[in-house]
PDB file of C-alpha atoms in Angstrom:
ATOM      1  CA  MET A   1     -14.564   9.320  23.698  1.00 36.00           C
ATOM      2  CA  GLU A   2     -16.181  10.763  20.581  1.00 39.00           C
ATOM      3  CA  PRO A   3     -19.922  10.241  19.987  1.00 38.00           C
ATOM      4  CA  ASP A   4     -20.852   7.210  17.881  1.00 38.00           C
ATOM      5  CA  GLY A   5     -21.761   9.344  14.868  1.00 38.00           C
ATOM      6  CA  GLU A   6     -18.253  10.739  14.702  1.00 39.00           C
ATOM      7  CA  LEU A   7     -16.661   7.343  15.211  1.00 41.00           C
ATOM      8  CA  LYS A   8     -18.078   6.329  11.851  1.00 46.00           C
ATOM      9  CA  HIS A   9     -16.634   9.360  10.118  1.00 56.00           C
ATOM     10  CA  PRO A  10     -15.178   8.271   6.759  1.00 60.00           C
ATOM     11  CA  SER A  11     -11.788   9.723   7.665  1.00 89.00           C
ATOM     12  CA  LEU A  12     -11.433   7.251  10.546  1.00 91.00           C
ATOM     13  CA  VAL A  13     -12.356   4.384   8.260  1.00 93.00           C
ATOM     14  CA  GLU A  14      -9.900   5.606   5.626  1.00 93.00           C
ATOM     15  CA  LEU A  15      -7.079   6.105   8.117  1.00 92.00           C
ATOM     16  CA  SER A  16      -7.649   2.667   9.637  1.00 94.00           C
ATOM     17  CA  MET A  17      -7.810   1.070   6.203  1.00 94.00           C
ATOM     18  CA  ARG A  18      -4.609   2.756   5.043  1.00 92.00           C
ATOM     19  CA  ARG A  19      -2.745   1.782   8.190  1.00 93.00           C
ATOM     20  CA  LEU A  20      -3.842  -1.852   7.984  1.00 95.00           C
ATOM     21  CA  ARG A  21      -3.154  -1.967   4.259  1.00 94.00           C
ATOM     22  CA  HIS A  22       0.345  -0.634   4.873  1.00 92.00           C
ATOM     23  CA  GLU A  23       1.013  -3.185   7.620  1.00 94.00           C
ATOM     24  CA  ILE A  24      -0.247  -6.047   5.449  1.00 95.00           C
ATOM     25  CA  LEU A  25       1.639  -5.083   2.292  1.00 92.00           C
ATOM     26  CA  SER A  26       4.822  -4.263   4.233  1.00 91.00           C
ATOM     27  CA  GLY A  27       4.821  -7.710   5.825  1.00 91.00           C
ATOM     28  CA  ALA A  28       4.293  -6.392   9.376  1.00 94.00           C
ATOM     29  CA  LEU A  29       1.100  -8.448   9.388  1.00 95.00           C
ATOM     30  CA  ALA A  30       1.741 -11.858   7.838  1.00 93.00           C
ATOM     31  CA  PRO A  31      -0.620 -13.915   5.655  1.00 94.00           C
ATOM     32  CA  GLY A  32      -2.939 -15.903   7.897  1.00 95.00           C
ATOM     33  CA  GLU A  33      -2.394 -13.643  10.925  1.00 96.00           C
ATOM     34  CA  ARG A  34      -5.569 -13.032  12.908  1.00 96.00           C
ATOM     35  CA  LEU A  35      -6.861  -9.472  13.109  1.00 96.00           C
ATOM     36  CA  ILE A  36      -8.273  -9.177  16.630  1.00 95.00           C
ATOM     37  CA  GLU A  37     -10.693  -6.259  16.848  1.00 95.00           C
ATOM     38  CA  GLU A  38     -10.045  -5.471  20.501  1.00 95.00           C
ATOM     39  CA  GLN A  39      -6.310  -5.225  19.969  1.00 96.00           C
ATOM     40  CA  LEU A  40      -6.660  -3.122  16.816  1.00 96.00           C
ATOM     41  CA  THR A  41      -9.155  -0.673  18.322  1.00 95.00           C
ATOM     42  CA  GLN A  42      -6.824  -0.110  21.267  1.00 95.00           C
ATOM     43  CA  ARG A  43      -3.767   0.266  19.059  1.00 93.00           C
ATOM     44  CA  PHE A  44      -5.475   2.645  16.620  1.00 92.00           C
ATOM     45  CA  GLY A  45      -7.463   4.498  19.277  1.00 92.00           C
ATOM     46  CA  ILE A  46     -10.810   4.020  17.514  1.00 92.00           C
ATOM     47  CA  SER A  47     -14.104   2.219  18.094  1.00 93.00           C
ATOM     48  CA  ARG A  48     -15.193  -1.021  16.476  1.00 94.00           C
ATOM     49  CA  ALA A  49     -17.474   0.689  13.937  1.00 93.00           C
ATOM     50  CA  PRO A  50     -14.803   2.315  11.727  1.00 94.00           C
ATOM     51  CA  LEU A  51     -12.492  -0.667  12.205  1.00 95.00           C
ATOM     52  CA  ARG A  52     -15.126  -3.056  10.907  1.00 94.00           C
ATOM     53  CA  GLU A  53     -15.781  -0.792   7.917  1.00 95.00           C
ATOM     54  CA  ALA A  54     -12.037  -0.751   7.202  1.00 96.00           C
ATOM     55  CA  LEU A  55     -11.855  -4.550   7.461  1.00 96.00           C
ATOM     56  CA  ARG A  56     -14.817  -4.896   5.096  1.00 95.00           C
ATOM     57  CA  SER A  57     -13.134  -2.626   2.556  1.00 95.00           C
ATOM     58  CA  LEU A  58      -9.875  -4.566   2.830  1.00 95.00           C
ATOM     59  CA  GLY A  59     -11.874  -7.747   2.322  1.00 94.00           C
ATOM     60  CA  GLN A  60     -13.191  -6.326  -0.953  1.00 93.00           C
ATOM     61  CA  GLN A  61      -9.588  -5.528  -1.902  1.00 91.00           C
ATOM     62  CA  GLY A  62      -8.529  -9.125  -1.330  1.00 91.00           C
ATOM     63  CA  LEU A  63      -6.238  -8.386   1.625  1.00 94.00           C
ATOM     64  CA  VAL A  64      -8.465  -9.588   4.465  1.00 96.00           C
ATOM     65  CA  GLU A  65     -10.690 -12.633   4.697  1.00 95.00           C
ATOM     66  CA  HIS A  66     -13.561 -13.108   7.142  1.00 93.00           C
ATOM     67  CA  LEU A  67     -13.993 -16.593   8.579  1.00 90.00           C
ATOM     68  CA  PRO A  68     -17.306 -17.800  10.050  1.00 88.00           C
ATOM     69  CA  ARG A  69     -17.203 -17.576  13.876  1.00 84.00           C
ATOM     70  CA  ARG A  70     -13.450 -16.931  13.770  1.00 85.00           C
ATOM     71  CA  GLY A  71     -13.256 -13.265  12.848  1.00 91.00           C
ATOM     72  CA  ALA A  72     -10.893 -11.748  10.320  1.00 96.00           C
ATOM     73  CA  ARG A  73      -7.354 -12.548   9.256  1.00 96.00           C
ATOM     74  CA  VAL A  74      -4.856 -11.434   6.657  1.00 97.00           C
ATOM     75  CA  THR A  75      -5.612 -13.302   3.450  1.00 95.00           C
ATOM     76  CA  GLU A  76      -3.530 -16.432   3.029  1.00 94.00           C
ATOM     77  CA  LEU A  77      -3.343 -18.455  -0.168  1.00 94.00           C
ATOM     78  CA  THR A  78      -2.081 -21.999  -0.456  1.00 94.00           C
ATOM     79  CA  ARG A  79       1.051 -22.663  -2.489  1.00 94.00           C
ATOM     80  CA  ASP A  80      -1.147 -24.207  -5.178  1.00 96.00           C
ATOM     81  CA  ASP A  81      -3.373 -21.112  -5.223  1.00 96.00           C
ATOM     82  CA  VAL A  82      -0.340 -18.852  -5.669  1.00 96.00           C
ATOM     83  CA  ASP A  83       1.077 -21.052  -8.433  1.00 96.00           C
ATOM     84  CA  GLU A  84      -2.242 -21.133 -10.258  1.00 97.00           C
ATOM     85  CA  LEU A  85      -2.877 -17.397  -9.940  1.00 96.00           C
ATOM     86  CA  PHE A  86       0.586 -16.407 -11.166  1.00 97.00           C
ATOM     87  CA  GLY A  87       0.185 -18.882 -14.023  1.00 97.00           C
ATOM     88  CA  LEU A  88      -3.181 -17.378 -14.895  1.00 97.00           C
ATOM     89  CA  ARG A  89      -1.761 -13.858 -14.672  1.00 97.00           C
ATOM     90  CA  ASP A  90       0.969 -14.856 -17.109  1.00 97.00           C
ATOM     91  CA  VAL A  91      -1.520 -16.358 -19.594  1.00 97.00           C
ATOM     92  CA  LEU A  92      -3.769 -13.287 -19.477  1.00 98.00           C
ATOM     93  CA  GLU A  93      -0.889 -10.830 -19.850  1.00 97.00           C
ATOM     94  CA  ARG A  94       0.582 -12.744 -22.783  1.00 97.00           C
ATOM     95  CA  TYR A  95      -2.824 -12.836 -24.466  1.00 97.00           C
ATOM     96  CA  ALA A  96      -3.205  -9.097 -23.851  1.00 96.00           C
ATOM     97  CA  VAL A  97       0.144  -8.418 -25.525  1.00 94.00           C
ATOM     98  CA  GLU A  98      -0.678 -10.604 -28.506  1.00 94.00           C
ATOM     99  CA  THR A  99      -4.020  -8.819 -28.874  1.00 94.00           C
ATOM    100  CA  ALA A 100      -2.706  -5.288 -28.319  1.00 93.00           C
ATOM    101  CA  LEU A 101       0.361  -5.166 -30.571  1.00 91.00           C
ATOM    102  CA  PRO A 102       0.948  -3.274 -32.706  1.00 87.00           C
ATOM    103  CA  LEU A 103      -0.732  -0.491 -30.758  1.00 84.00           C
ATOM    104  CA  SER A 104      -3.308   1.670 -32.441  1.00 74.00           C
ATOM    105  CA  GLY A 105      -3.701   5.343 -31.644  1.00 65.00           C
ATOM    106  CA  ALA A 106      -6.712   4.523 -29.474  1.00 58.00           C
ATOM    107  CA  HIS A 107      -4.593   2.474 -27.070  1.00 67.00           C
ATOM    108  CA  ASP A 108      -1.439   4.424 -26.281  1.00 85.00           C
ATOM    109  CA  MET A 109       1.011   3.838 -23.446  1.00 93.00           C
ATOM    110  CA  THR A 110       0.218   6.896 -21.341  1.00 94.00           C
ATOM    111  CA  ALA A 111      -1.316   5.015 -18.410  1.00 95.00           C
ATOM    112  CA  LEU A 112       1.498   2.465 -18.480  1.00 96.00           C
ATOM    113  CA  GLY A 113       4.123   5.223 -18.438  1.00 96.00           C
ATOM    114  CA  GLU A 114       2.378   7.072 -15.627  1.00 97.00           C
ATOM    115  CA  ALA A 115       2.269   3.918 -13.521  1.00 98.00           C
ATOM    116  CA  LEU A 116       5.970   3.291 -14.147  1.00 98.00           C
ATOM    117  CA  GLU A 117       6.868   6.819 -13.093  1.00 98.00           C
ATOM    118  CA  GLY A 118       4.609   6.394 -10.073  1.00 98.00           C
ATOM    119  CA  MET A 119       6.685   3.393  -9.054  1.00 97.00           C
ATOM    120  CA  ALA A 120       9.928   5.341  -9.537  1.00 97.00           C
ATOM    121  CA  SER A 121       8.643   8.323  -7.556  1.00 98.00           C
ATOM    122  CA  ALA A 122       7.468   6.107  -4.708  1.00 96.00           C
ATOM    123  CA  VAL A 123      10.887   4.445  -4.488  1.00 96.00           C
ATOM    124  CA  ARG A 124      12.606   7.856  -4.374  1.00 96.00           C
ATOM    125  CA  LEU A 125      10.269   8.901  -1.556  1.00 96.00           C
ATOM    126  CA  ASP A 126      10.685   5.573   0.285  1.00 94.00           C
ATOM    127  CA  ASN A 127       6.949   4.968  -0.012  1.00 94.00           C
ATOM    128  CA  PRO A 128       6.415   1.191  -0.375  1.00 91.00           C
ATOM    129  CA  LEU A 129       2.633   1.537  -0.239  1.00 90.00           C
ATOM    130  CA  GLY A 130       2.719   3.970  -3.161  1.00 94.00           C
ATOM    131  CA  GLU A 131       5.055   1.670  -5.062  1.00 95.00           C
ATOM    132  CA  ASN A 132       2.719  -1.283  -4.569  1.00 95.00           C
ATOM    133  CA  GLU A 133      -0.273   0.693  -5.815  1.00 95.00           C
ATOM    134  CA  ALA A 134       1.637   1.960  -8.870  1.00 97.00           C
ATOM    135  CA  HIS A 135       2.881  -1.584  -9.485  1.00 97.00           C
ATOM    136  CA  ARG A 136      -0.684  -2.884  -9.578  1.00 96.00           C
ATOM    137  CA  ARG A 137      -1.696  -0.023 -11.918  1.00 97.00           C
ATOM    138  CA  PHE A 138       1.197  -0.873 -14.243  1.00 98.00           C
ATOM    139  CA  HIS A 139       0.023  -4.434 -14.769  1.00 97.00           C
ATOM    140  CA  VAL A 140      -3.620  -3.439 -15.145  1.00 97.00           C
ATOM    141  CA  ALA A 141      -2.569  -0.801 -17.700  1.00 97.00           C
ATOM    142  CA  LEU A 142      -0.561  -3.432 -19.573  1.00 97.00           C
ATOM    143  CA  VAL A 143      -3.634  -5.640 -19.966  1.00 97.00           C
ATOM    144  CA  ALA A 144      -5.823  -2.626 -20.764  1.00 96.00           C
ATOM    145  CA  LEU A 145      -3.680  -1.982 -23.849  1.00 95.00           C
ATOM    146  CA  ALA A 146      -5.592  -4.776 -25.549  1.00 95.00           C
ATOM    147  CA  GLY A 147      -8.813  -2.732 -25.432  1.00 93.00           C
ATOM    148  CA  HIS A 148     -10.595  -5.951 -24.473  1.00 95.00           C
ATOM    149  CA  ARG A 149     -13.201  -5.297 -21.763  1.00 96.00           C
ATOM    150  CA  GLN A 150     -13.902  -8.931 -20.918  1.00 97.00           C
ATOM    151  CA  LEU A 151     -10.188  -9.681 -20.663  1.00 98.00           C
ATOM    152  CA  LEU A 152      -9.714  -6.805 -18.223  1.00 97.00           C
ATOM    153  CA  MET A 153     -12.720  -7.962 -16.181  1.00 97.00           C
ATOM    154  CA  ALA A 154     -11.171 -11.440 -15.950  1.00 97.00           C
ATOM    155  CA  TYR A 155      -7.737 -10.055 -15.070  1.00 98.00           C
ATOM    156  CA  GLU A 156      -8.597  -7.609 -12.282  1.00 95.00           C
ATOM    157  CA  PRO A 157      -9.743 -10.245  -9.716  1.00 94.00           C
ATOM    158  CA  VAL A 158      -6.530 -12.189 -10.346  1.00 96.00           C
ATOM    159  CA  ILE A 159      -4.289  -9.202  -9.693  1.00 95.00           C
ATOM    160  CA  LEU A 160      -6.384  -8.335  -6.625  1.00 92.00           C
ATOM    161  CA  LYS A 161      -5.791 -11.767  -5.093  1.00 92.00           C
ATOM    162  CA  LEU A 162      -2.075 -11.623  -5.916  1.00 95.00           C
ATOM    163  CA  GLN A 163      -1.277  -8.117  -4.681  1.00 93.00           C
ATOM    164  CA  LEU A 164      -0.041  -9.316  -1.275  1.00 93.00           C
ATOM    165  CA  TYR A 165       2.399 -11.708  -2.965  1.00 95.00           C
ATOM    166  CA  MET A 166       3.416  -9.157  -5.597  1.00 95.00           C
ATOM    167  CA  ALA A 167       4.218  -6.735  -2.764  1.00 94.00           C
ATOM    168  CA  ALA A 168       6.275  -9.416  -1.004  1.00 94.00           C
ATOM    169  CA  ASN A 169       8.259 -10.043  -4.194  1.00 95.00           C
ATOM    170  CA  LEU A 170       9.067  -6.328  -4.564  1.00 94.00           C
ATOM    171  CA  ARG A 171       9.946  -5.989  -0.887  1.00 93.00           C
ATOM    172  CA  ARG A 172      12.322  -8.963  -0.851  1.00 94.00           C
ATOM    173  CA  GLU A 173      13.864  -7.864  -4.132  1.00 94.00           C
ATOM    174  CA  ALA A 174      14.652  -4.470  -2.583  1.00 92.00           C
ATOM    175  CA  GLU A 175      16.187  -6.194   0.440  1.00 93.00           C
ATOM    176  CA  GLN A 176      18.369  -8.540  -1.609  1.00 94.00           C
ATOM    177  CA  ARG A 177      19.322  -6.197  -4.441  1.00 93.00           C
ATOM    178  CA  ALA A 178      18.439  -2.496  -4.611  1.00 91.00           C
ATOM    179  CA  PRO A 179      15.191  -0.565  -4.045  1.00 89.00           C
ATOM    180  CA  SER A 180      15.298   0.628  -7.653  1.00 94.00           C
ATOM    181  CA  GLU A 181      15.602  -2.846  -9.180  1.00 95.00           C
ATOM    182  CA  GLY A 182      11.847  -3.434  -9.249  1.00 95.00           C
ATOM    183  CA  VAL A 183      11.390  -0.194 -11.175  1.00 97.00           C
ATOM    184  CA  GLU A 184      14.111  -1.136 -13.640  1.00 97.00           C
ATOM    185  CA  ARG A 185      12.497  -4.536 -14.285  1.00 96.00           C
ATOM    186  CA  HIS A 186       9.278  -2.781 -15.177  1.00 97.00           C
ATOM    187  CA  ARG A 187      11.100  -0.179 -17.256  1.00 97.00           C
ATOM    188  CA  ARG A 188      12.588  -2.982 -19.358  1.00 96.00           C
ATOM    189  CA  LEU A 189       9.100  -4.376 -19.886  1.00 97.00           C
ATOM    190  CA  PHE A 190       7.801  -0.907 -20.779  1.00 97.00           C
ATOM    191  CA  GLU A 191      10.583  -0.471 -23.355  1.00 96.00           C
ATOM    192  CA  ALA A 192       9.830  -3.886 -24.841  1.00 95.00           C
ATOM    193  CA  ILE A 193       6.171  -2.891 -25.281  1.00 95.00           C
ATOM    194  CA  ALA A 194       7.235   0.421 -26.810  1.00 93.00           C
ATOM    195  CA  SER A 195       9.213  -1.529 -29.427  1.00 92.00           C
ATOM    196  CA  GLY A 196       5.909  -2.822 -30.811  1.00 91.00           C
ATOM    197  CA  ASP A 197       7.318  -6.308 -31.385  1.00 92.00           C
ATOM    198  CA  PRO A 198       5.185  -9.032 -29.772  1.00 92.00           C
ATOM    199  CA  ALA A 199       8.055 -11.530 -29.642  1.00 94.00           C
ATOM    200  CA  THR A 200      10.222  -9.009 -27.760  1.00 95.00           C
ATOM    201  CA  VAL A 201       7.467  -8.353 -25.257  1.00 94.00           C
ATOM    202  CA  LEU A 202       6.706 -12.043 -24.718  1.00 95.00           C
ATOM    203  CA  ASP A 203      10.400 -12.662 -24.096  1.00 96.00           C
ATOM    204  CA  ALA A 204      10.476  -9.751 -21.632  1.00 95.00           C
ATOM    205  CA  LEU A 205       7.435 -11.166 -19.828  1.00 96.00           C
ATOM    206  CA  SER A 206       9.090 -14.577 -19.540  1.00 95.00           C
ATOM    207  CA  ARG A 207      12.120 -12.886 -17.929  1.00 94.00           C
ATOM    208  CA  HIS A 208      10.117 -10.438 -15.826  1.00 95.00           C
ATOM    209  CA  GLY A 209      10.717 -12.096 -12.463  1.00 93.00           C
ATOM    210  CA  ALA A 210       7.177 -11.642 -11.169  1.00 93.00           C
ATOM    211  CA  ARG A 211       7.809 -14.069  -8.278  1.00 94.00           C
ATOM    212  CA  THR A 212      11.558 -14.646  -8.241  1.00 94.00           C
ATOM    213  CA  TYR A 213      11.925 -13.626  -4.599  1.00 93.00           C
ATOM    214  CA  ILE A 214       8.971 -15.517  -3.155  1.00 93.00           C
ATOM    215  CA  GLY A 215       9.675 -18.900  -4.754  1.00 79.00           C
TER     216      GLY A 215
END
């Protein structure tokens, strides 16, 4: 066994966090599933110290919740919570579009395009974790087009809470249709934004299918 100082090495925390994040976003660990420290330390071959740091970080990312006297579990939202958060996401994104368009030179689409290509690259490499991260960046970049700091500050916690359900929608879409379909949906939205016409973008958002595969 390594000395305690080495067990807290950031690389162990990072590796544990990435592995848990992958298992949560891939659906291997379901919403509401308990995360039992003893089982995880044995499975990952690490001590409790880096595991707890990883769980704390995942808690800050909205993927893990810590319950008093009951330990940690994968974050689980009620159906009402999911409905309300997706509704709020829609309102904030539509407001961002109405505020942003037509785009000025100060707010170009570079970040949005990079996120879209990140999604496409991740699909080609069969990297669902990378696709999920690029997917989140795409939607944050969409809202950032408005150049509205308070709007972005309001939006980021919403997208953080929804990322598990956004990942599930992409995953089930790939299972029922094709792995590239999620990318193509976002490419259509990107092209609508590039048109500069708010009505076109709002129509594209209404057809976006943000939760088609999770009900």
